């Protein structure tokens, strides 16, 4: 019997045990090589771009550099998503390893228990990792001539708990009994390729997004929902009626369904609530996990660390709790 990829040795190249066995020097070298790949880890000043920095550690021993050109100090995380970091570097590496190993998602409370950090610190750190993942999807266009893509939508949020007594219960399917908070995640997914998610109030609102993110000449698969009818003028379409079959004459949305399977499990099993302002971030996380699912966990950690270290400080989350507690 052939072995599943995730069970193979090739899938498991970095364990949490290895991360914790790494010395401070090992961790520093790893971060330096990921931050400054073009100089093989030699520091490049984020203030002036000079490559004439030297090690000038803080009194507590933590790694810091000083630029000979502009005489400013910087660290391996200055000017990145992990700027002004509070945890030791190994803590970030451990967080990223835990986050990648937990293939459906990781919630902030569990991470705070794993790493002995506050819930707030874990919440912000996880959202920064989602921001880093989203970086890869900026402006991404999928498909092309001879390629096939799938489009589908799934609803999240707006749950209304049924009343205790049956006589007080209402028909939750009716618009007037809904909270108005329900949103739809739309995924466009190239078969054997990459994906892009977006969040809308309804499937019909997704038309211009799909046209912008799916290249001309792509064969687009969708289910029978009338909201996708508008795509026929732009793409060669294959429609599948799920009341008849999940796959017929080459038409199916199974790749898109895989994405929803993963994000649903993240919602139900890990986060319990992913709707609201950060729904897109959770969708981007599930997309990244889907698209990189056949990559070894060591490569995933290196890739995500690289994304975090090449991204500017977080717009949403730098000083998040300071702002939120003040208001
Ligand atoms: Zn400088």
Tab-separated table of C-alpha atoms and ligand atoms in Angstrom:
chain	number	residue	atom	x	y	z
A	1	UNK	CA	0.000	0.000	0.000
A	2	UNK	CA	1.362	3.373	-0.909
A	3	UNK	CA	2.131	5.641	1.966
A	4	UNK	CA	0.266	8.900	2.470
A	5	UNK	CA	2.508	11.945	2.015
A	6	UNK	CA	1.844	13.225	5.526
A	7	UNK	CA	3.024	9.918	6.989
A	8	UNK	CA	6.251	9.899	5.025
A	9	UNK	CA	9.613	11.038	6.390
A	10	UNK	CA	9.762	13.650	3.617
A	11	UNK	CA	6.776	15.448	5.185
A	12	UNK	CA	8.379	15.679	8.630
A	13	UNK	CA	11.603	17.635	8.480
A	14	UNK	CA	11.245	19.842	11.562
A	15	UNK	CA	9.877	18.877	14.964
A	16	UNK	CA	9.132	21.035	17.973
A	17	UNK	CA	11.663	18.904	19.848
A	18	UNK	CA	14.329	19.996	17.349
A	19	UNK	CA	13.353	23.646	17.749
A	20	UNK	CA	13.806	23.426	21.514
A	21	UNK	CA	17.160	21.669	21.137
A	22	UNK	CA	18.487	24.498	18.961
A	23	UNK	CA	21.002	26.778	20.661
A	24	UNK	CA	20.550	30.563	20.679
A	25	UNK	CA	23.323	30.787	18.084
A	26	UNK	CA	21.547	28.228	15.828
A	27	UNK	CA	18.281	30.182	16.024
A	28	UNK	CA	20.030	33.470	15.312
A	29	UNK	CA	21.799	31.988	12.279
A	30	UNK	CA	18.543	30.590	10.944
A	31	UNK	CA	16.712	33.925	11.304
A	32	UNK	CA	19.632	35.839	9.783
A	33	UNK	CA	19.767	33.551	6.747
A	34	UNK	CA	16.013	33.823	6.225
A	35	UNK	CA	15.993	37.621	6.714
A	36	UNK	CA	19.034	38.357	4.567
A	37	UNK	CA	19.249	35.508	2.031
A	38	UNK	CA	21.148	37.588	-0.554
A	39	UNK	CA	24.090	38.118	1.863
A	40	UNK	CA	23.803	34.628	3.392
A	41	UNK	CA	22.860	36.103	6.759
A	42	UNK	CA	25.210	39.093	6.918
A	43	UNK	CA	23.215	42.042	8.338
A	44	UNK	CA	21.792	44.688	6.010
A	45	UNK	CA	20.775	47.957	7.667
A	46	UNK	CA	16.993	48.536	7.338
A	47	UNK	CA	17.529	52.309	7.811
A	48	UNK	CA	20.061	53.057	5.051
A	49	UNK	CA	20.467	49.744	3.229
A	50	UNK	CA	24.150	49.603	4.152
A	51	UNK	CA	25.776	46.193	4.492
A	52	UNK	CA	28.469	47.317	6.869
A	53	UNK	CA	26.845	46.407	10.183
A	54	UNK	CA	28.532	44.801	13.156
A	55	UNK	CA	27.274	42.844	16.113
A	56	UNK	CA	26.566	45.056	19.120
A	57	UNK	CA	24.597	42.957	21.582
A	58	UNK	CA	22.299	44.390	24.224
A	59	UNK	CA	23.466	44.122	27.848
A	60	UNK	CA	21.096	41.139	28.256
A	61	UNK	CA	22.926	39.349	25.441
A	62	UNK	CA	20.177	39.556	22.818
A	63	UNK	CA	21.315	40.022	19.245
A	64	UNK	CA	21.555	43.565	17.909
A	65	UNK	CA	23.560	45.203	15.138
A	66	UNK	CA	24.941	48.689	14.604
A	67	UNK	CA	25.356	50.193	11.157
A	68	UNK	CA	28.782	51.722	10.439
A	69	UNK	CA	27.259	54.002	7.779
A	70	UNK	CA	24.324	55.604	9.648
A	71	UNK	CA	25.277	54.514	13.212
A	72	UNK	CA	21.727	53.303	13.881
A	73	UNK	CA	20.924	50.091	15.727
A	74	UNK	CA	18.770	47.314	14.367
A	75	UNK	CA	17.904	43.677	15.023
A	76	UNK	CA	17.160	40.715	12.789
A	77	UNK	CA	13.441	41.560	13.071
A	78	UNK	CA	13.588	45.385	12.736
A	79	UNK	CA	11.190	46.707	10.127
A	80	UNK	CA	9.391	43.348	9.820
A	81	UNK	CA	6.193	41.789	11.117
A	82	UNK	CA	8.127	40.701	14.232
A	83	UNK	CA	9.546	44.185	14.929
A	84	UNK	CA	9.950	45.086	18.633
A	85	UNK	CA	9.636	41.440	19.466
A	86	UNK	CA	9.214	40.488	23.093
A	87	UNK	CA	9.790	36.741	22.892
A	88	UNK	CA	13.202	35.190	22.339
A	89	UNK	CA	13.701	34.239	18.666
A	90	UNK	CA	13.285	30.572	19.525
A	91	UNK	CA	9.784	31.373	20.808
A	92	UNK	CA	8.777	32.696	17.383
A	93	UNK	CA	10.244	29.697	15.661
A	94	UNK	CA	8.386	27.382	18.048
A	95	UNK	CA	5.141	29.298	17.461
A	96	UNK	CA	5.530	28.998	13.688
A	97	UNK	CA	6.365	25.272	13.963
A	98	UNK	CA	3.282	24.640	16.134
A	99	UNK	CA	1.135	26.727	13.776
A	100	UNK	CA	2.329	24.812	10.696
A	101	UNK	CA	2.112	21.385	12.315
A	102	UNK	CA	-1.513	21.935	13.331
A	103	UNK	CA	-2.869	21.541	9.821
A	104	UNK	CA	-6.413	22.777	10.404
A	105	UNK	CA	-5.439	25.772	12.525
A	106	UNK	CA	-4.293	26.694	16.004
A	107	UNK	CA	-6.267	28.755	18.458
A	108	UNK	CA	-4.744	31.499	20.578
A	109	UNK	CA	-5.633	29.935	23.944
A	110	UNK	CA	-3.954	26.653	23.051
A	111	UNK	CA	-0.853	28.474	21.779
A	112	UNK	CA	-0.723	30.547	24.961
A	113	UNK	CA	-0.701	27.288	26.954
A	114	UNK	CA	1.941	25.689	24.715
A	115	UNK	CA	4.340	28.627	24.943
A	116	UNK	CA	3.500	30.044	28.369
A	117	UNK	CA	2.586	33.439	26.937
A	118	UNK	CA	-0.545	35.537	27.470
A	119	UNK	CA	-3.673	34.972	25.407
A	120	UNK	CA	-3.284	38.489	23.985
A	121	UNK	CA	0.293	37.840	22.870
A	122	UNK	CA	-0.763	34.557	21.236
A	123	UNK	CA	-3.779	36.184	19.542
A	124	UNK	CA	-1.653	38.946	18.018
A	125	UNK	CA	1.158	36.582	17.016
A	126	UNK	CA	-1.240	34.224	15.214
A	127	UNK	CA	-2.859	37.101	13.353
A	128	UNK	CA	0.563	38.341	12.289
A	129	UNK	CA	1.285	34.887	10.866
A	130	UNK	CA	-2.015	35.031	8.945
A	131	UNK	CA	-0.989	38.432	7.601
A	132	UNK	CA	2.293	36.916	6.455
A	133	UNK	CA	0.447	34.100	4.679
A	134	UNK	CA	-1.849	36.620	2.982
A	135	UNK	CA	1.189	38.340	1.496
A	136	UNK	CA	1.472	35.515	-1.044
A	137	UNK	CA	-2.090	36.077	-2.273
A	138	UNK	CA	-1.795	39.804	-3.004
A	139	UNK	CA	-2.789	40.377	-6.623
A	140	UNK	CA	-2.584	36.663	-7.357
A	141	UNK	CA	-4.244	35.581	-10.602
A	142	UNK	CA	-4.963	31.877	-11.117
A	143	UNK	CA	-5.651	29.746	-14.195
A	144	UNK	CA	-4.851	30.591	-17.792
A	145	UNK	CA	-5.129	28.994	-21.226
A	146	UNK	CA	-5.603	25.215	-20.888
A	147	UNK	CA	-6.046	25.459	-17.087
A	148	UNK	CA	-9.082	24.663	-14.997
A	149	UNK	CA	-10.302	26.517	-11.935
A	150	UNK	CA	-13.155	26.011	-9.496
A	151	UNK	CA	-15.327	28.604	-7.811
A	152	UNK	CA	-17.509	28.099	-4.753
A	153	UNK	CA	-18.836	29.949	-1.733
A	154	UNK	CA	-19.533	29.073	1.901
A	155	UNK	CA	-21.417	30.981	4.592
A	156	UNK	CA	-19.932	31.909	7.967
A	157	UNK	CA	-21.250	33.714	11.017
A	158	UNK	CA	-24.614	35.146	11.945
A	159	UNK	CA	-25.555	32.142	14.070
A	160	UNK	CA	-28.708	32.566	16.083
A	161	UNK	CA	-29.118	30.171	18.950
A	162	UNK	CA	-32.561	28.546	18.990
A	163	UNK	CA	-34.732	29.573	21.943
A	164	UNK	CA	-35.046	27.132	24.838
A	165	UNK	CA	-38.818	26.631	24.643
A	166	UNK	CA	-40.138	25.394	21.350
A	167	UNK	CA	-42.976	27.946	21.335
A	168	UNK	CA	-40.376	30.757	21.351
A	169	UNK	CA	-38.419	29.414	18.403
A	170	UNK	CA	-38.494	31.191	15.048
A	171	UNK	CA	-37.764	30.077	11.503
A	172	UNK	CA	-34.098	31.004	11.282
A	173	UNK	CA	-34.108	30.630	7.482
A	174	UNK	CA	-36.199	33.773	7.061
A	175	UNK	CA	-34.311	36.974	6.320
A	176	UNK	CA	-36.136	38.924	9.034
A	177	UNK	CA	-34.919	36.462	11.662
A	178	UNK	CA	-31.280	36.634	10.626
A	179	UNK	CA	-28.676	38.791	12.295
A	180	UNK	CA	-27.282	40.343	9.100
A	181	UNK	CA	-23.818	39.255	10.179
A	182	UNK	CA	-23.656	36.263	7.865
A	183	UNK	CA	-20.891	36.562	5.300
A	184	UNK	CA	-19.733	34.415	2.442
A	185	UNK	CA	-16.210	33.237	1.753
A	186	UNK	CA	-15.640	32.770	-1.981
A	187	UNK	CA	-12.699	30.699	-3.150
A	188	UNK	CA	-11.248	30.510	-6.641
A	189	UNK	CA	-8.965	27.543	-6.916
A	190	UNK	CA	-6.872	26.392	-9.853
A	191	UNK	CA	-6.746	22.600	-10.027
A	192	UNK	CA	-3.234	21.485	-9.017
A	193	UNK	CA	-2.428	25.167	-8.572
A	194	UNK	CA	-2.962	28.103	-6.257
A	195	UNK	CA	-6.066	29.671	-4.780
A	196	UNK	CA	-7.414	33.080	-3.764
A	197	UNK	CA	-10.162	33.707	-1.198
A	198	UNK	CA	-12.361	36.763	-0.627
A	199	UNK	CA	-15.255	37.706	1.644
A	200	UNK	CA	-18.594	39.174	0.501
A	201	UNK	CA	-22.145	39.705	1.665
A	202	UNK	CA	-23.442	37.447	-1.125
A	203	UNK	CA	-22.148	35.220	-3.935
A	204	UNK	CA	-23.498	37.630	-6.541
A	205	UNK	CA	-21.153	40.363	-5.268
A	206	UNK	CA	-18.158	38.177	-6.081
A	207	UNK	CA	-18.402	38.519	-9.883
A	208	UNK	CA	-15.856	41.302	-10.412
A	209	UNK	CA	-13.440	39.651	-7.972
A	210	UNK	CA	-13.599	36.361	-9.897
A	211	UNK	CA	-13.129	38.082	-13.245
A	212	UNK	CA	-10.086	39.929	-11.885
A	213	UNK	CA	-8.456	36.899	-10.270
A	214	UNK	CA	-9.092	34.200	-12.903
A	215	UNK	CA	-7.063	34.555	-16.103
A	216	UNK	CA	-8.794	34.612	-19.485
A	217	UNK	CA	-8.999	31.221	-21.191
A	218	UNK	CA	-9.512	29.310	-17.925
A	219	UNK	CA	-12.255	26.679	-17.829
A	220	UNK	CA	-14.266	27.509	-14.699
A	221	UNK	CA	-16.215	24.887	-12.749
A	222	UNK	CA	-19.057	25.911	-10.460
A	223	UNK	CA	-22.170	24.398	-8.924
A	224	UNK	CA	-25.709	25.110	-10.083
A	225	UNK	CA	-26.256	28.186	-7.873
A	226	UNK	CA	-27.733	30.921	-10.096
A	227	UNK	CA	-25.304	33.480	-8.642
A	228	UNK	CA	-22.568	32.034	-10.888
A	229	UNK	CA	-24.610	32.425	-14.098
A	230	UNK	CA	-22.990	35.798	-14.737
A	231	UNK	CA	-19.636	34.077	-15.306
A	232	UNK	CA	-20.779	32.444	-18.571
A	233	UNK	CA	-20.068	35.579	-20.597
A	234	UNK	CA	-16.437	35.593	-19.452
A	235	UNK	CA	-15.294	31.995	-19.160
A	236	UNK	CA	-15.968	28.572	-20.598
A	237	UNK	CA	-18.078	27.144	-17.780
A	238	UNK	CA	-18.726	23.644	-16.508
A	239	UNK	CA	-21.585	23.335	-14.052
A	240	UNK	CA	-22.215	20.485	-11.661
A	241	UNK	CA	-25.560	19.888	-10.023
A	242	UNK	CA	-24.792	18.476	-6.595
A	243	UNK	CA	-28.291	17.035	-6.345
A	244	UNK	CA	-27.333	14.634	-9.165
A	245	UNK	CA	-23.633	13.991	-8.539
A	246	UNK	CA	-20.477	15.435	-7.041
A	247	UNK	CA	-18.529	14.875	-10.253
A	248	UNK	CA	-19.866	14.325	-13.756
A	249	UNK	CA	-18.337	14.674	-17.248
A	250	UNK	CA	-15.235	16.272	-15.739
A	251	UNK	CA	-17.272	18.924	-13.948
A	252	UNK	CA	-16.799	19.147	-10.189
A	253	UNK	CA	-15.924	21.575	-7.430
A	254	UNK	CA	-14.052	19.078	-5.277
A	255	UNK	CA	-10.911	21.252	-4.997
A	256	UNK	CA	-13.016	24.122	-3.707
A	257	UNK	CA	-14.861	21.740	-1.355
A	258	UNK	CA	-11.525	20.629	0.088
A	259	UNK	CA	-10.816	24.215	1.042
A	260	UNK	CA	-14.205	24.544	2.755
A	261	UNK	CA	-13.683	21.238	4.516
A	262	UNK	CA	-10.470	22.594	6.033
A	263	UNK	CA	-11.822	25.999	7.062
A	264	UNK	CA	-15.000	24.420	8.524
A	265	UNK	CA	-12.886	22.102	10.653
A	266	UNK	CA	-10.803	25.091	11.771
A	267	UNK	CA	-14.007	26.891	12.717
A	268	UNK	CA	-15.663	24.002	14.520
A	269	UNK	CA	-12.669	22.296	16.063
A	270	UNK	CA	-10.265	25.117	16.849
A	271	UNK	CA	-11.678	28.629	16.795
A	272	UNK	CA	-15.464	28.122	17.335
A	273	UNK	CA	-15.948	31.579	15.844
A	274	UNK	CA	-14.164	32.935	12.803
A	275	UNK	CA	-16.811	35.282	11.429
A	276	UNK	CA	-16.624	39.037	11.683
A	277	UNK	CA	-13.779	41.357	10.854
A	278	UNK	CA	-11.074	38.705	10.649
A	279	UNK	CA	-12.970	36.185	8.490
A	280	UNK	CA	-10.799	37.006	5.479
A	281	UNK	CA	-7.641	36.343	7.513
A	282	UNK	CA	-8.892	32.870	8.487
A	283	UNK	CA	-9.817	32.225	4.854
A	284	UNK	CA	-6.321	33.267	3.765
A	285	UNK	CA	-4.815	30.957	6.375
A	286	UNK	CA	-6.889	27.995	5.147
A	287	UNK	CA	-5.932	28.857	1.557
A	288	UNK	CA	-2.223	28.896	2.386
A	289	UNK	CA	-2.523	25.586	4.188
A	290	UNK	CA	-4.378	24.035	1.240
A	291	UNK	CA	-1.958	25.295	-1.383
A	292	UNK	CA	1.131	24.238	0.615
A	293	UNK	CA	-0.230	20.996	2.018
A	294	UNK	CA	2.266	18.825	0.125
A	295	UNK	CA	5.288	20.777	1.365
A	296	UNK	CA	7.341	19.347	4.261
A	297	UNK	CA	6.711	21.017	7.612
A	298	UNK	CA	10.311	22.275	7.768
A	299	UNK	CA	9.868	24.002	4.392
A	300	UNK	CA	6.528	25.431	5.530
A	301	UNK	CA	8.154	26.914	8.648
A	302	UNK	CA	11.015	28.413	6.618
A	303	UNK	CA	8.599	29.801	4.042
A	304	UNK	CA	6.293	31.366	6.634
A	305	UNK	CA	9.217	32.792	8.618
A	306	UNK	CA	10.537	34.269	5.366
A	307	UNK	CA	7.163	35.866	4.619
A	308	UNK	CA	6.983	37.333	8.133
A	309	UNK	CA	10.528	38.712	7.907
A	310	UNK	CA	9.972	40.269	4.497
A	311	UNK	CA	6.741	41.976	5.470
A	312	UNK	CA	6.596	45.415	7.046
A	313	UNK	CA	5.276	45.782	10.627
A	314	UNK	CA	1.615	44.869	10.965
A	315	UNK	CA	-0.979	47.545	10.189
A	316	UNK	CA	-3.724	45.699	12.040
A	317	UNK	CA	-1.768	44.334	14.944
A	318	UNK	CA	1.219	46.508	15.866
A	319	UNK	CA	0.233	47.832	19.311
A	320	UNK	CA	-3.173	46.134	18.940
A	321	UNK	CA	-3.985	45.725	22.629
A	322	UNK	CA	-2.621	49.135	23.601
A	323	UNK	CA	-5.055	50.707	21.137
A	324	UNK	CA	-7.961	48.478	22.072
A	325	UNK	CA	-7.558	48.835	25.831
A	326	UNK	CA	-7.249	52.615	25.504
A	327	UNK	CA	-10.476	52.954	23.498
B	1	LIG	ZN1	22.451	52.192	8.215
